[in-house]
Amino acid sequence: MSPAPLGLVVLISGYGSNLQAIMDATASGEIATRIRAVISNRPAAPGLDRARQAGIPAVVVEGRRGQPRSEYDSALQRAIEPFEPDLIALAGFMRILTPGFVQHYAGRMLNIHPSLLPRYRGLHTHQRALEAGDAFHGASIHYVTEELDGGPVVRQARVPVLDGDDEASLANRVQLAEHRIYPEVIGWVASGRLAWRDGAPWLDGQPMNGPVVTETDGLGGVRPSGE
Ligand code: GRF
C-alpha cells in the first residue's frame, strides 16, 4: 500500500496562481498530496473560487481593523487545526505572522517569495531588481521562521532580466518559474526527500548547505544553473 498523501493547507490572499499549480500537480498525480483546505484572509481572493470549483474547503479568516496580530493568528490556527495538515504552504499570503504562530508550525510551513533571497525581502521585489540593474532575478522557496522572508531557502529559480523588461513582464516570467518550483518542493516533502530535522532542512538524507538552484532561459525553459 502506498503511504497516505501529504495533507496540505494552502494560505492565500489573492489570485492563487501558485495554488492552481499545486492543485494541478496534485490532480495529475505528479505529487502525492491532498489539499485539505485553502484559507484566505481576504474574502474576495479569486483563489478561493479555484478551491471551491475543485471541491476543496475554502475558508475565510478575515482580520479586523486594530485587531492584535496575535489574536488574528490564534483565529487562523483554530481554522487550520481541524484540517490537521502535515504541511502549510503560504502562497501569496500577505500577512506578517507572529512568532508564536510560526513556532507552532516550525518545520511544517513553506513560503514562496518572488526574489533570489536574501536579496529583496518584503514587497516590490521585481521593481527593486529592475532598479538595481540585476542581470538575474527569480523566486525562492523557504521554510518559514520568525525572521520575515529569512528562513532557510531550499529551492531557487533564477530568471534572467531581459532588455526591455518592465515590472509586469519580469513578474510574469518569475511566476512561470514559481509554478514549477513550488509543486516540486511540496512533492519533495510528500515523498520524504525533504525533511526538517533539528531546526534545519535536509534533502535526500543530507543537511542542505544552500538551495537547489536552476536557471530558466528567460522564456520558460529550464537549464541547470551554470554558476
Ligand atoms: C507570488 O508571486 C508569490 O511569490 C508571492 O505572492 C505571489 C502570489 O501570486 N508571495 P498568486 O496569488 O499565487 O498568483
CSV table of C-alpha atoms and ligand atoms in Angstrom, one decimal, residues 14-19 91-92 112-114 175 178, ligand 1:
chain,number,residue,atom,x,y,z
A,14,GLY,CA,-5.2,36.8,-3.8
A,15,TYR,CA,-5.2,35.4,-7.3
A,16,GLY,CA,-4.0,32.0,-6.4
A,17,SER,CA,-1.9,31.0,-9.5
A,18,ASN,CA,0.6,29.2,-7.2
A,19,LEU,CA,-2.4,27.4,-5.5
A,91,ALA,CA,1.1,31.1,-1.5
A,92,GLY,CA,0.8,34.8,-1.7
A,112,ILE,CA,7.3,31.3,-1.9
A,113,HIS,CA,8.9,34.7,-2.3
A,114,PRO,CA,9.5,36.4,-5.6
A,175,GLN,CA,5.7,33.5,-11.9
A,178,GLU,CA,7.2,29.8,-9.4
B,1,GRF,C1,3.7,35.2,-5.9
B,1,GRF,O1,4.4,35.9,-6.8
B,1,GRF,C2,4.5,34.8,-4.7
B,1,GRF,O2,5.8,34.8,-4.9
B,1,GRF,C3,4.2,36.0,-3.7
B,1,GRF,O3,2.9,36.3,-4.0
B,1,GRF,C4,2.5,36.0,-5.3
B,1,GRF,C5,1.2,35.2,-5.3
B,1,GRF,O4,0.7,35.0,-6.6
B,1,GRF,N1,4.4,35.6,-2.4
B,1,GRF,P1,-0.5,34.0,-6.8
B,1,GRF,O5,-1.7,34.5,-5.8
B,1,GRF,O6,-0.1,32.7,-6.4
B,1,GRF,O7,-0.9,34.2,-8.2
